Coordinates of C-alpha atoms and ligand atoms in Angstrom, one line a residue:
X199 CA 49.1 7.6 6.7
X200 CA 52.4 5.8 6.0
X201 CA 51.7 2.3 4.7
X202 CA 54.8 1.2 6.1
X203 CA 53.2 1.6 9.6
X204 CA 49.6 0.8 8.7
X205 CA 47.8 -2.4 9.8
X206 CA 46.9 -3.8 6.4
X207 CA 47.1 -7.4 4.9
X208 CA 45.9 -7.8 1.3
X209 CA 45.3 -11.2 -0.2
X210 CA 46.5 -12.4 -3.6
X211 CA 44.1 -15.3 -3.8
X212 CA 40.3 -15.2 -3.9
X213 CA 38.8 -16.8 -0.7
X214 CA 36.9 -19.9 -1.3
X215 CA 33.3 -19.0 -0.1
X216 CA 33.3 -15.6 -1.8
X217 CA 31.2 -15.4 -4.9
X218 CA 30.4 -11.8 -5.5
X219 CA 32.7 -8.8 -6.1
X220 CA 32.0 -7.0 -2.9
X221 CA 32.6 -10.1 -0.8
X222 CA 35.8 -11.0 -2.7
X223 CA 37.3 -7.7 -3.0
X224 CA 36.5 -6.4 0.8
X225 CA 38.2 -9.7 1.9
X226 CA 41.1 -9.4 -0.7
X227 CA 41.9 -5.9 0.2
X228 CA 42.0 -6.8 3.9
X229 CA 39.2 -4.3 4.6
X230 CA 37.1 -6.7 6.4
X231 CA 37.9 -10.2 8.0
X232 CA 35.5 -13.1 8.8
X233 CA 35.3 -14.3 12.3
X234 CA 32.6 -16.9 11.8
X235 CA 30.0 -17.2 9.2
X236 CA 28.0 -14.1 8.5
X237 CA 30.1 -12.1 11.1
X238 CA 32.9 -9.9 10.0
X239 CA 35.2 -7.3 11.5
X240 CA 36.6 -4.3 9.7
X241 CA 40.1 -3.4 9.5
X242 CA 41.5 0.2 9.4
X243 CA 40.7 0.9 5.6
X244 CA 37.4 -0.6 5.7
X245 CA 36.3 0.9 9.0
X246 CA 37.2 4.4 7.5
X247 CA 34.8 3.7 4.6
X248 CA 32.2 2.8 7.0
X249 CA 32.6 5.9 9.2
X250 CA 32.3 7.9 5.9
X251 CA 29.1 6.4 5.0
X252 CA 27.8 7.0 8.6
X253 CA 28.9 10.5 8.3
X254 CA 27.0 11.2 5.2
X255 CA 23.8 9.5 6.9
X256 CA 24.5 11.7 10.0
X257 CA 24.6 14.9 8.1
X258 CA 21.6 14.2 6.2
X259 CA 19.6 13.1 9.2
X260 CA 20.8 16.0 11.2
X261 CA 19.7 18.1 8.3
X262 CA 16.1 17.0 8.6
X263 CA 16.0 17.8 12.3
X264 CA 16.2 14.2 13.5
X265 CA 18.4 13.8 16.5
X266 CA 21.0 10.9 17.3
X267 CA 20.6 8.9 20.2
X268 CA 22.2 5.3 21.2
X269 CA 20.3 2.4 22.4
X270 CA 21.5 -1.1 23.5
X271 CA 21.6 -3.8 21.2
X272 CA 20.3 -6.2 24.1
X273 CA 16.7 -5.9 24.4
X274 CA 14.4 -7.4 27.0
X275 CA 11.7 -10.0 25.7
X276 CA 9.0 -8.1 27.7
X277 CA 8.9 -5.3 25.4
X278 CA 8.7 -7.6 22.3
X279 CA 5.9 -9.6 24.1
X280 CA 4.0 -6.3 24.4
X281 CA 4.1 -5.6 20.7
X282 CA 3.3 -9.2 19.8
X283 CA 6.6 -9.8 18.0
X284 CA 8.3 -12.2 20.4
X285 CA 6.5 -15.1 18.9
X286 CA 5.8 -13.4 15.5
X287 CA 9.4 -12.7 14.6
X288 CA 10.4 -16.1 14.0
X289 CA 13.8 -18.0 14.1
X290 CA 15.9 -15.0 12.9
X291 CA 15.6 -13.3 16.1
X292 CA 18.8 -13.9 18.0
X293 CA 17.5 -14.9 21.3
X294 CA 19.4 -15.4 24.6
X295 CA 18.8 -15.7 28.5
X296 CA 20.7 -14.0 31.1
X297 CA 22.0 -16.0 34.2
X298 CA 18.5 -15.6 36.0
X299 CA 16.8 -17.1 32.9
X300 CA 15.4 -13.9 31.8
X301 CA 14.8 -13.7 28.0
X302 CA 16.6 -11.1 25.8
X303 CA 17.2 -10.6 22.1
X304 CA 19.9 -9.0 20.3
X305 CA 18.0 -6.5 18.3
X306 CA 17.3 -6.8 14.5
X307 CA 15.5 -3.7 14.8
X308 CA 14.3 -1.3 17.6
X309 CA 10.5 -0.3 17.1
X310 CA 9.9 -1.6 20.8
X311 CA 12.6 0.1 22.3
X312 CA 12.0 3.6 20.9
X313 CA 8.2 3.2 21.4
X314 CA 9.1 2.7 25.0
X315 CA 11.1 5.7 25.2
X316 CA 8.6 7.9 23.6
X317 CA 5.5 6.7 25.8
X318 CA 7.7 7.3 28.8
X319 CA 8.9 10.8 27.6
X320 CA 6.1 12.2 25.5
X321 CA 2.8 13.4 27.2
X322 CA 1.8 16.6 25.3
X323 CA 1.0 17.5 21.6
X324 CA 3.4 20.3 22.1
X325 CA 6.1 17.7 22.2
X326 CA 5.4 16.3 18.8
X327 CA 6.7 15.7 16.3
X328 CA 9.9 13.9 17.2
X329 CA 12.4 11.9 15.1
X330 CA 15.1 10.0 16.7
X331 CA 17.8 8.0 15.0
X332 CA 20.8 5.8 16.0
X333 CA 23.7 4.1 14.0
X334 CA 24.2 0.6 15.6
X335 CA 25.1 -3.0 15.4
X336 CA 22.1 -5.4 14.7
X337 CA 21.7 -9.1 14.6
X338 CA 19.7 -11.5 12.5
X339 CA 20.3 -15.2 12.9
X340 CA 20.2 -15.9 9.1
X341 CA 19.7 -19.5 8.1
X342 CA 22.2 -19.2 5.3
X343 CA 24.4 -16.1 5.7
X344 CA 26.1 -15.5 2.3
X345 CA 27.4 -12.9 -0.1
X346 CA 29.5 -11.2 2.8
X347 CA 27.9 -8.1 3.9
X348 CA 24.6 -8.8 1.8
X349 CA 23.4 -11.2 4.2
X350 CA 25.3 -11.3 7.3
X351 CA 24.3 -12.2 11.0
X352 CA 25.7 -9.0 12.6
X353 CA 25.4 -5.8 10.5
X354 CA 25.4 -2.0 11.2
X355 CA 22.4 -0.2 10.5
X356 CA 21.1 3.4 10.8
X357 CA 17.5 3.2 12.1
X358 CA 15.2 5.9 13.0
X359 CA 11.7 6.4 14.1
X360 CA 9.2 9.4 13.7
X361 CA 6.5 10.1 16.1
X362 CA 3.7 12.5 14.9
X363 CA 0.2 13.8 16.1
X364 CA -1.6 12.3 13.0
X365 CA -1.3 10.7 9.7
X366 CA -0.7 14.2 8.0
X367 CA 2.3 14.6 10.2
X368 CA 3.4 11.2 9.4
X369 CA 3.2 12.1 5.6
X370 CA 5.5 15.0 6.4
X371 CA 8.0 13.0 8.4
X372 CA 8.0 10.2 5.7
X373 CA 8.6 12.8 2.8
X374 CA 11.6 14.3 4.6
X375 CA 13.1 10.7 5.2
X376 CA 12.4 9.8 1.6
X377 CA 14.2 12.8 0.4
X378 CA 17.1 12.5 2.8
X379 CA 17.6 8.8 1.7
X380 CA 17.7 10.0 -2.0
X381 CA 20.7 12.5 -1.0
X382 CA 22.3 9.8 1.1
X383 CA 22.4 7.2 -1.5
X384 CA 23.4 9.8 -4.2
X385 CA 26.4 11.1 -2.1
X386 CA 27.5 7.6 -1.6
X387 CA 27.8 7.2 -5.3
X388 CA 25.1 4.7 -5.8
X389 CA 22.8 4.3 -8.7
X390 CA 19.4 3.4 -7.1
X391 CA 15.6 3.3 -7.5
X392 CA 13.0 4.0 -4.7
X393 CA 10.4 1.3 -5.3
X394 CA 7.2 0.5 -3.4
X395 CA 7.7 -2.3 -1.1
X396 CA 5.7 -5.0 0.9
X397 CA 5.6 -4.1 4.5
X398 CA 6.3 -7.7 5.8
X399 CA 6.8 -8.5 9.5
X400 CA 7.0 -4.9 10.6
X401 CA 3.4 -4.2 9.1
X402 CA 2.1 -1.0 8.3
X403 CA 0.4 0.8 5.4
X404 CA 2.9 2.3 3.0
X405 CA 6.6 1.5 2.4
X406 CA 9.4 2.3 -0.2
X407 CA 12.6 0.2 -0.6
X408 CA 15.7 2.1 -1.9
X409 CA 17.4 -0.5 -4.3
X410 CA 20.9 -0.2 -5.6
X411 CA 20.7 -1.8 -8.9
X412 CA 23.0 -4.8 -9.4
X413 CA 23.0 -8.1 -10.9
X414 CA 24.0 -10.0 -7.7
X415 CA 21.2 -8.2 -5.6
X416 CA 18.7 -10.4 -3.8
X417 CA 15.8 -7.9 -4.4
X418 CA 13.9 -7.9 -7.8
X419 CA 12.2 -5.0 -8.7
X420 CA 9.6 -4.3 -11.4
X421 CA 9.3 -0.8 -13.3
X422 CA 7.8 0.8 -16.2
X423 CA 9.6 2.8 -18.7
X424 CA 6.2 4.4 -19.8
X425 CA 5.0 5.5 -16.5
X426 CA 6.2 5.9 -12.8
X427 CA 5.3 2.3 -11.7
X428 CA 8.3 0.9 -9.6
X429 CA 7.9 -1.7 -7.1
X430 CA 9.4 -4.9 -5.6
X431 CA 8.2 -7.8 -7.4
X432 CA 7.0 -8.9 -4.2
X433 CA 4.9 -5.9 -3.8
X434 CA 4.1 -5.2 -7.4
X435 CA 0.2 -5.7 -8.3
X436 CA -0.8 -7.7 -11.2
X437 CA -3.1 -6.7 -14.1
X438 CA -5.2 -9.9 -14.3
X439 CA -5.8 -11.2 -18.0
X440 CA -9.3 -10.0 -19.1
X441 CA -12.3 -12.2 -18.6
X442 CA -12.9 -15.0 -21.2
X443 CA -16.2 -14.8 -22.9
X444 CA -16.7 -18.5 -23.5
X445 CA -19.7 -20.6 -22.5
X446 CA -18.9 -23.1 -19.9
X447 CA -18.6 -26.5 -21.4
X448 CA -19.3 -29.7 -19.4
X449 CA -16.4 -30.9 -17.1
X450 CA -14.7 -34.0 -18.4
X451 CA -12.3 -36.3 -16.9
X452 CA -9.4 -37.1 -19.1
X453 CA -6.5 -39.8 -18.8
X454 CA -3.1 -38.0 -18.6
X455 CA -0.7 -40.8 -17.6
X456 CA 2.6 -39.5 -16.2
X457 CA 1.8 -35.7 -16.9
X458 CA 2.7 -34.4 -13.6
X459 CA 4.0 -31.0 -14.7
X460 CA 2.1 -28.2 -16.3
X461 CA 4.4 -28.6 -19.3
X462 CA 3.7 -32.3 -19.6
X463 CA 0.0 -31.9 -19.2
X464 CA -0.3 -28.9 -21.7
X465 CA 1.7 -30.7 -24.2
X466 CA -0.1 -33.9 -23.8
X467 CA -3.5 -32.3 -24.2
X468 CA -2.1 -29.8 -26.9
X469 CA -3.3 -26.9 -24.7
X470 CA -1.6 -23.6 -24.2
X471 CA -0.2 -23.2 -20.6
X472 CA -2.7 -20.3 -19.9
X473 CA -5.6 -22.8 -20.2
X474 CA -4.2 -24.8 -17.3
X475 CA -4.5 -24.4 -13.5
X476 CA -1.3 -24.8 -11.4
X477 CA -1.6 -26.2 -7.9
X478 CA 0.9 -25.5 -5.0
X479 CA 0.4 -27.1 -1.7
X480 CA 1.6 -25.8 1.9
X481 CA 1.4 -26.7 5.5
X482 CA 0.8 -23.7 7.8
X483 CA 2.1 -23.5 11.4
X484 CA 1.5 -21.4 14.4
X485 CA 3.8 -18.4 15.0
X486 CA 6.2 -20.3 17.1
X487 CA 6.3 -23.0 14.5
X488 CA 5.5 -25.7 17.3
X489 CA 2.4 -27.1 15.7
X490 CA 0.7 -27.5 12.4
X491 CA -2.4 -25.2 11.9
X492 CA -3.6 -26.6 8.6
X493 CA -3.0 -27.1 4.9
X494 CA -3.1 -24.8 2.0
X495 CA -3.8 -25.4 -1.7
X496 CA -3.1 -22.3 -3.8
X497 CA -4.1 -22.1 -7.5
X498 CA -2.8 -20.0 -10.2
X499 CA -3.0 -20.1 -13.9
X500 CA -0.3 -22.5 -15.3
X501 CA 1.8 -19.9 -17.0
X502 CA 2.1 -17.7 -13.9
X503 CA 4.5 -18.0 -11.0
X504 CA 3.3 -17.9 -7.4
X505 CA 4.3 -14.9 -5.2
X506 CA 5.0 -16.2 -1.7
X507 CA 4.6 -12.9 -0.1
X508 CA 1.1 -12.1 -1.5
X509 CA 0.2 -15.7 -0.4
X510 CA 1.3 -15.2 3.3
X511 CA -0.4 -12.0 3.1
X512 CA -3.4 -13.3 1.9
X513 CA -3.3 -15.9 4.7
X514 CA -2.5 -13.3 7.3
X515 CA 0.5 -15.3 8.6
X516 CA 4.0 -14.5 9.0
X517 CA 6.3 -15.6 6.2
X518 CA 8.2 -18.2 8.3
X519 CA 5.0 -20.0 9.3
X520 CA 4.5 -21.7 6.1
X521 CA 6.5 -24.4 4.0
X522 CA 5.7 -26.8 1.2
X523 CA 3.7 -29.8 2.3
X524 CA 4.5 -33.3 2.2
X525 CA 2.0 -34.4 -0.6
X526 CA 2.1 -38.0 0.9
X527 CA 0.7 -36.9 4.1
X528 CA -1.6 -34.1 2.8
X529 CA -3.3 -36.4 0.4
X530 CA -5.3 -38.4 2.8
X531 CA -6.1 -35.3 4.7
X532 CA -7.4 -33.2 1.9
X533 CA -7.9 -35.3 -1.1
X534 CA -4.9 -34.0 -3.1
X535 CA -2.9 -36.4 -5.3
X536 CA 0.7 -35.4 -5.9
X537 CA 1.1 -34.3 -9.5
X538 CA -2.7 -34.2 -10.3
X539 CA -3.9 -31.6 -7.8
X540 CA -6.9 -29.5 -8.8
X541 CA -9.3 -27.3 -7.1
X542 CA -12.3 -29.5 -7.6
X543 CA -13.4 -31.6 -4.6
X544 CA -10.8 -30.8 -2.0
X545 CA -11.6 -30.8 1.7
X546 CA -10.0 -29.6 5.0
X547 CA -7.6 -27.3 3.6
X548 CA -7.5 -23.5 2.8
X549 CA -8.2 -23.1 -0.9
X550 CA -6.4 -19.9 -2.1
X551 CA -7.5 -18.9 -5.8
X552 CA -5.7 -16.4 -7.8
X553 CA -8.1 -13.7 -8.7
X554 CA -7.5 -13.9 -12.3
X555 CA -8.7 -17.5 -12.4
X556 CA -12.3 -16.3 -11.7
X557 CA -12.7 -15.0 -15.2
X558 CA -11.1 -17.8 -17.0
X559 CA -13.0 -20.5 -18.7
X560 CA -13.0 -24.1 -19.2
X561 CA -9.5 -24.7 -17.7
X562 CA -7.7 -27.8 -17.4
X563 CA -6.8 -28.9 -13.7
X564 CA -5.6 -31.9 -11.8
X565 CA -8.5 -34.3 -11.1
X566 CA -7.1 -35.4 -7.6
X567 CA -6.8 -38.9 -9.1
X568 CA -3.6 -40.3 -10.1
X569 CA -3.1 -39.9 -14.0
X570 CA -6.1 -37.9 -14.5
X571 CA -6.9 -34.4 -15.3
X572 CA -10.2 -32.4 -15.6
X573 CA -11.0 -30.4 -18.5
X574 CA -13.5 -27.5 -18.7
X575 CA -13.0 -26.5 -15.1
X576 CA -14.8 -23.3 -14.3
X577 CA -14.8 -21.1 -11.0
X578 CA -18.0 -20.7 -9.4
X579 CA -19.7 -23.7 -11.0
X580 CA -16.9 -26.4 -10.3
X581 CA -14.9 -24.9 -7.4
X582 CA -14.6 -22.0 -5.1
X583 CA -11.8 -20.3 -3.1
X584 CA -11.8 -19.6 0.6
X585 CA -9.6 -16.6 -0.4
X586 CA -9.6 -15.0 -3.8
X587 CA -6.7 -12.7 -4.1
X588 CA -3.9 -11.7 -6.5
X589 CA -1.1 -14.1 -5.4
X590 CA 1.0 -14.1 -8.5
X591 CA 4.4 -12.7 -9.5
X592 CA 4.8 -9.9 -11.9
X593 CA 7.4 -11.0 -14.5
X594 CA 9.3 -9.2 -17.3
X595 CA 7.0 -8.5 -20.2
X596 CA 3.7 -8.8 -18.0
X597 CA 1.5 -5.8 -18.6
X598 CA 2.5 -3.0 -16.1
X599 CA -0.3 -2.8 -13.5
X600 CA -0.7 1.0 -13.8
X601 CA -0.6 1.6 -17.7
X602 CA -0.5 -1.9 -19.5
X603 CA 2.7 -1.5 -21.2
X604 CA 5.2 -4.4 -20.7
X605 CA 6.9 -4.4 -17.4
X606 CA 10.7 -4.4 -17.0
X607 CA 12.4 -6.4 -14.1
X608 CA 15.9 -5.7 -12.7
X609 CA 17.8 -7.0 -9.7
X610 CA 19.0 -4.7 -7.0
X611 CA 20.4 -4.7 -3.4
X612 CA 17.9 -3.4 -0.8
X613 CA 20.0 -0.6 1.0
X614 CA 17.4 1.3 2.8
X615 CA 13.7 1.1 3.4
X616 CA 11.1 3.6 4.8
X617 CA 8.0 2.6 6.5
X618 CA 4.7 4.3 7.6
X619 CA 4.1 2.2 10.8
X620 CA 0.9 4.3 11.7
X621 CA -0.2 3.0 15.2
X622 CA 1.0 -0.5 14.9
X623 CA 3.4 -0.2 17.9
X624 CA 1.9 2.7 19.7
X625 CA -1.4 0.9 20.0
X626 CA -0.3 -2.3 21.7
X627 CA 2.3 -0.6 23.6
X628 CA 0.1 2.3 24.7
X629 CA 2.1 5.2 23.5
X630 CA -0.4 8.2 23.9
X631 CA -0.1 11.8 24.0
X632 CA -2.7 14.5 25.2
X633 CA -4.2 16.8 22.5
X634 CA -5.1 20.3 22.9
X635 CA -8.3 19.0 24.7
X636 CA -6.7 16.8 26.9
X637 CA -7.8 13.8 25.1
X638 CA -5.5 10.9 24.8
X639 CA -4.5 10.2 21.1
X640 CA -2.1 7.5 19.9
X641 CA 1.3 8.6 18.6
X642 CA 1.4 8.0 14.7
X643 CA 4.8 6.4 14.0
X644 CA 7.2 5.9 10.9
X645 CA 10.3 3.8 10.8
X646 CA 13.4 4.1 8.5
X647 CA 16.4 2.0 8.0
X648 CA 19.6 2.2 6.2
X649 CA 22.0 -0.8 6.1
X650 CA 25.5 0.8 6.5
X651 CA 27.6 -2.3 6.0
X652 CA 25.3 -3.4 3.1
X653 CA 25.4 0.0 1.5
X654 CA 29.3 -0.4 1.5
X655 CA 29.0 -3.8 -0.3
X656 CA 26.5 -2.1 -2.8
X657 CA 29.0 0.7 -3.6
X658 CA 31.9 -1.9 -4.2
X659 CA 29.3 -4.1 -6.5
X660 CA 28.8 -0.7 -8.5
X661 CA 32.3 0.5 -8.4
X662 CA 35.0 -2.0 -9.2
X663 CA 36.9 -3.7 -12.1
X664 CA 39.0 -7.0 -12.5
X665 CA 41.9 -5.3 -10.5
X666 CA 39.9 -4.2 -7.4
X667 CA 37.6 -1.5 -5.8
X668 CA 37.2 1.9 -7.6
X669 CA 35.8 4.0 -4.5
X670 CA 33.8 7.1 -5.1
X671 CA 35.7 10.1 -3.4
X672 CA 33.0 10.6 -0.9
X673 CA 33.4 7.2 0.8
X674 CA 37.0 6.3 -0.3
X675 CA 39.1 5.3 3.0
X676 CA 41.6 7.8 1.6
X677 CA 41.4 10.4 -1.3
X678 CA 45.1 10.1 -2.8
X679 CA 47.8 7.6 -2.6
X680 CA 51.2 8.5 -3.3
X681 CA 53.3 5.5 -4.5
X682 CA 56.8 5.9 -3.9
X683 CA 58.6 3.6 -6.6
X684 CA 62.0 3.1 -4.9
X685 CA 62.2 4.1 -1.1
X686 CA 65.9 3.7 -1.5
X687 CA 66.1 6.6 -3.9
X688 CA 66.8 9.7 -2.0
X689 CA 65.5 12.2 -4.7
X690 CA 62.2 10.2 -5.2
X691 CA 61.8 9.8 -1.4
X692 CA 62.2 13.6 -1.0
X693 CA 59.6 14.5 -3.6
X694 CA 57.1 11.8 -2.4
X695 CA 57.4 13.2 1.1
X696 CA 56.9 16.8 -0.1
X697 CA 53.7 15.7 -1.9
X698 CA 52.6 13.8 1.0
X699 CA 52.9 16.6 3.4
X700 CA 51.5 19.2 1.0
X701 CA 48.3 17.2 0.6
X702 CA 47.9 16.7 4.3
X703 CA 48.2 20.2 4.9
X704 CA 45.4 21.0 2.3
X705 CA 43.1 18.5 4.3
X706 CA 43.5 15.8 1.9
X707 CA 43.5 12.3 3.2
X708 CA 46.5 10.7 1.8
X709 CA 48.4 7.4 2.1
X710 CA 52.0 7.2 1.3
X711 CA 53.1 3.9 0.1
X712 CA 56.7 4.0 1.4
X713 CA 56.8 0.2 2.0
X714 CA 59.9 -1.8 1.1
X715 CA 58.1 -3.7 -1.6
X716 CA 58.5 -4.3 -5.3
X717 CA 56.7 -1.5 -7.6
X718 CA 54.5 -4.3 -9.0
X719 CA 53.1 -5.1 -5.5
X720 CA 52.6 -1.5 -4.8
X721 CA 50.6 -0.9 -7.9
X722 CA 48.7 -4.0 -7.6
X723 CA 47.7 -3.0 -4.0
X724 CA 46.8 0.5 -5.0
X725 CA 44.4 -0.7 -7.6
X726 CA 43.0 -3.4 -5.3
X727 CA 42.4 -0.8 -2.6
X728 CA 40.6 1.5 -4.9
X729 CA 42.0 4.8 -3.7
X730 CA 40.6 7.5 -6.4
X731 CA 43.8 9.3 -7.1
X732 CA 47.3 7.9 -7.6
X733 CA 50.5 9.9 -7.8
X734 CA 53.4 7.6 -8.6
X735 CA 56.9 9.2 -7.7
X736 CA 59.4 7.3 -9.8
X737 CA 62.5 7.9 -12.1
X738 CA 60.4 10.8 -13.7
X739 CA 61.5 13.0 -10.9
X740 CA 64.9 13.4 -12.5
X741 CA 63.1 15.1 -15.2
X742 CA 60.9 17.0 -12.9
X743 CA 57.8 15.0 -13.4
X744 CA 55.3 12.4 -11.5
X745 CA 52.8 10.2 -12.8
X746 CA 49.0 11.2 -12.2
X747 CA 46.3 8.6 -12.4
X748 CA 42.7 8.4 -11.4
X749 CA 41.6 5.0 -10.4
X750 CA 38.3 5.2 -12.5
X751 CA 40.2 6.1 -15.7
X752 CA 42.8 4.2 -17.8
X753 CA 44.9 7.0 -18.7
X754 CA 48.1 8.3 -16.7
X755 CA 49.5 11.6 -17.5
X756 CA 52.8 13.1 -16.4
X757 CA 52.8 16.4 -14.3
X758 CA 55.1 18.5 -12.3
X759 CA 54.7 17.8 -8.7
X760 CA 53.1 21.2 -8.3
X761 CA 50.4 20.4 -10.7
X762 CA 49.8 17.0 -9.5
X763 CA 49.3 18.3 -6.0
X764 CA 47.0 21.1 -7.1
X765 CA 44.9 18.9 -9.5
X766 CA 44.5 16.3 -6.8
X767 CA 43.4 19.0 -4.2
X768 CA 40.8 20.4 -6.9
X769 CA 39.3 17.1 -7.4
X770 CA 39.3 16.0 -3.9
X771 CA 37.5 19.2 -3.0
X772 CA 34.9 19.0 -5.9
X773 CA 34.1 15.3 -5.0
X774 CA 34.7 14.7 -1.3
X775 CA 31.2 15.6 -0.3
X776 CA 29.5 13.2 -3.1
Ligands
ZN930 ZN1 3.4 1.6 -16.6

């Protein structure tokens, strides 16, 4: 491609709303353009990278025997009502009506559609297993779209669904997808970790998230260097502190004026934070968020942090159906007193107690009375939980839930997820097959997603420097850029054209920067665009040499045009598959 003819507009300045490298660089390089908040379009170079990521995904999906189809993004509400998700999915579902008032959504995912296809098309065990995938535009009405492609309202996803006769079949399908995902992200040049994940709104029994490690990622993962434990912190189990062997002392009310936080009360009473109980108050709603369904008071040890996902899972409600309570309103209804809430003597609310508190003795908690706390509060004797479960967040340094060694915590970008759904969709939607004995059996499902546009952003996060993107060869929009320093110099032009033609003939994807621009602009753009190999044709041609530079390395070398062409072809062929 001749850059003099290419549709491209790079930006010199950093767009205001862009905070992270991928967002900044994809906009600055002109690879994508913002239409409205959280909605982007892709220009020629950006689109080529997306198609390369898609091709890697297609090759690895096809290699597992999965078959590509293409469904509509527009989905009728009836199917979502059958699965129960029309109300449960919450405000992120992009809903719309047609001219006759019929409800639709723009799909954020396609479980219902694929289940519908299979229940209509599959009748016999002989037709299973099946695995269908698509690469498609999806929608999620994010409250706060941000970080460019990380959290956008429109995004490209590969999603696929496996259909098996039984759990054993699902295990095989799941393992195939897990292995294919590892190959895909490796080929895209990502450093990633597969970690155990929460199953969230989609539900099911088993899930892994593929997390590209990055400081700017919104996922937090916990892992252990001593054993195999690796999970999202949302999901990671917690090894409760050992039971305390102390005699229960008589409960005692103490005046603690103005001590509203755990820090303040612990310091006022000269107690370690792990001898205190922290209270967190919430209000629950029905799935549609149209009415309140009750208050929740959650209690954890004062030195711990609440894990919202574990809490909503313990309550059996979707994540969107809970929010922090207005303590002024909750007080008269339940007996709590803002800043002085404890578990003793509450009424008319669901009390959720972290499992660890059961074994702790003589704790300090709010007295539900302004400026007072209670000392020597003990589970069983003084209070009880309606629900007792692990609801706390695993932090760096906490004991690994598997081996007890200190846990490590890192941030990352969720680029893919694999789920065992089981019969979560086939049961409500009636997806059956007939077994060898003509008995109806539920089809057992798995679902698997890769964020294509998010993968592109993750690659940029892991491969860039202060001057621009450094694409891995496998997903680079072009492999080589030939920079013609002076388009007016006939000798330079002839050599550049020759290199350009020979590389193209060898199947290398090559850009020729033949624009009438200053050399400085061309070099800056080449760095910004991140093309892996740059061959600069300048004054050196008078001495028979060109400059050869890899974007990922600082060094430049002089080579003859022949050497440069041959080295570029060899490198591209070695790395293009990823
Ligand atoms: Zn461990």
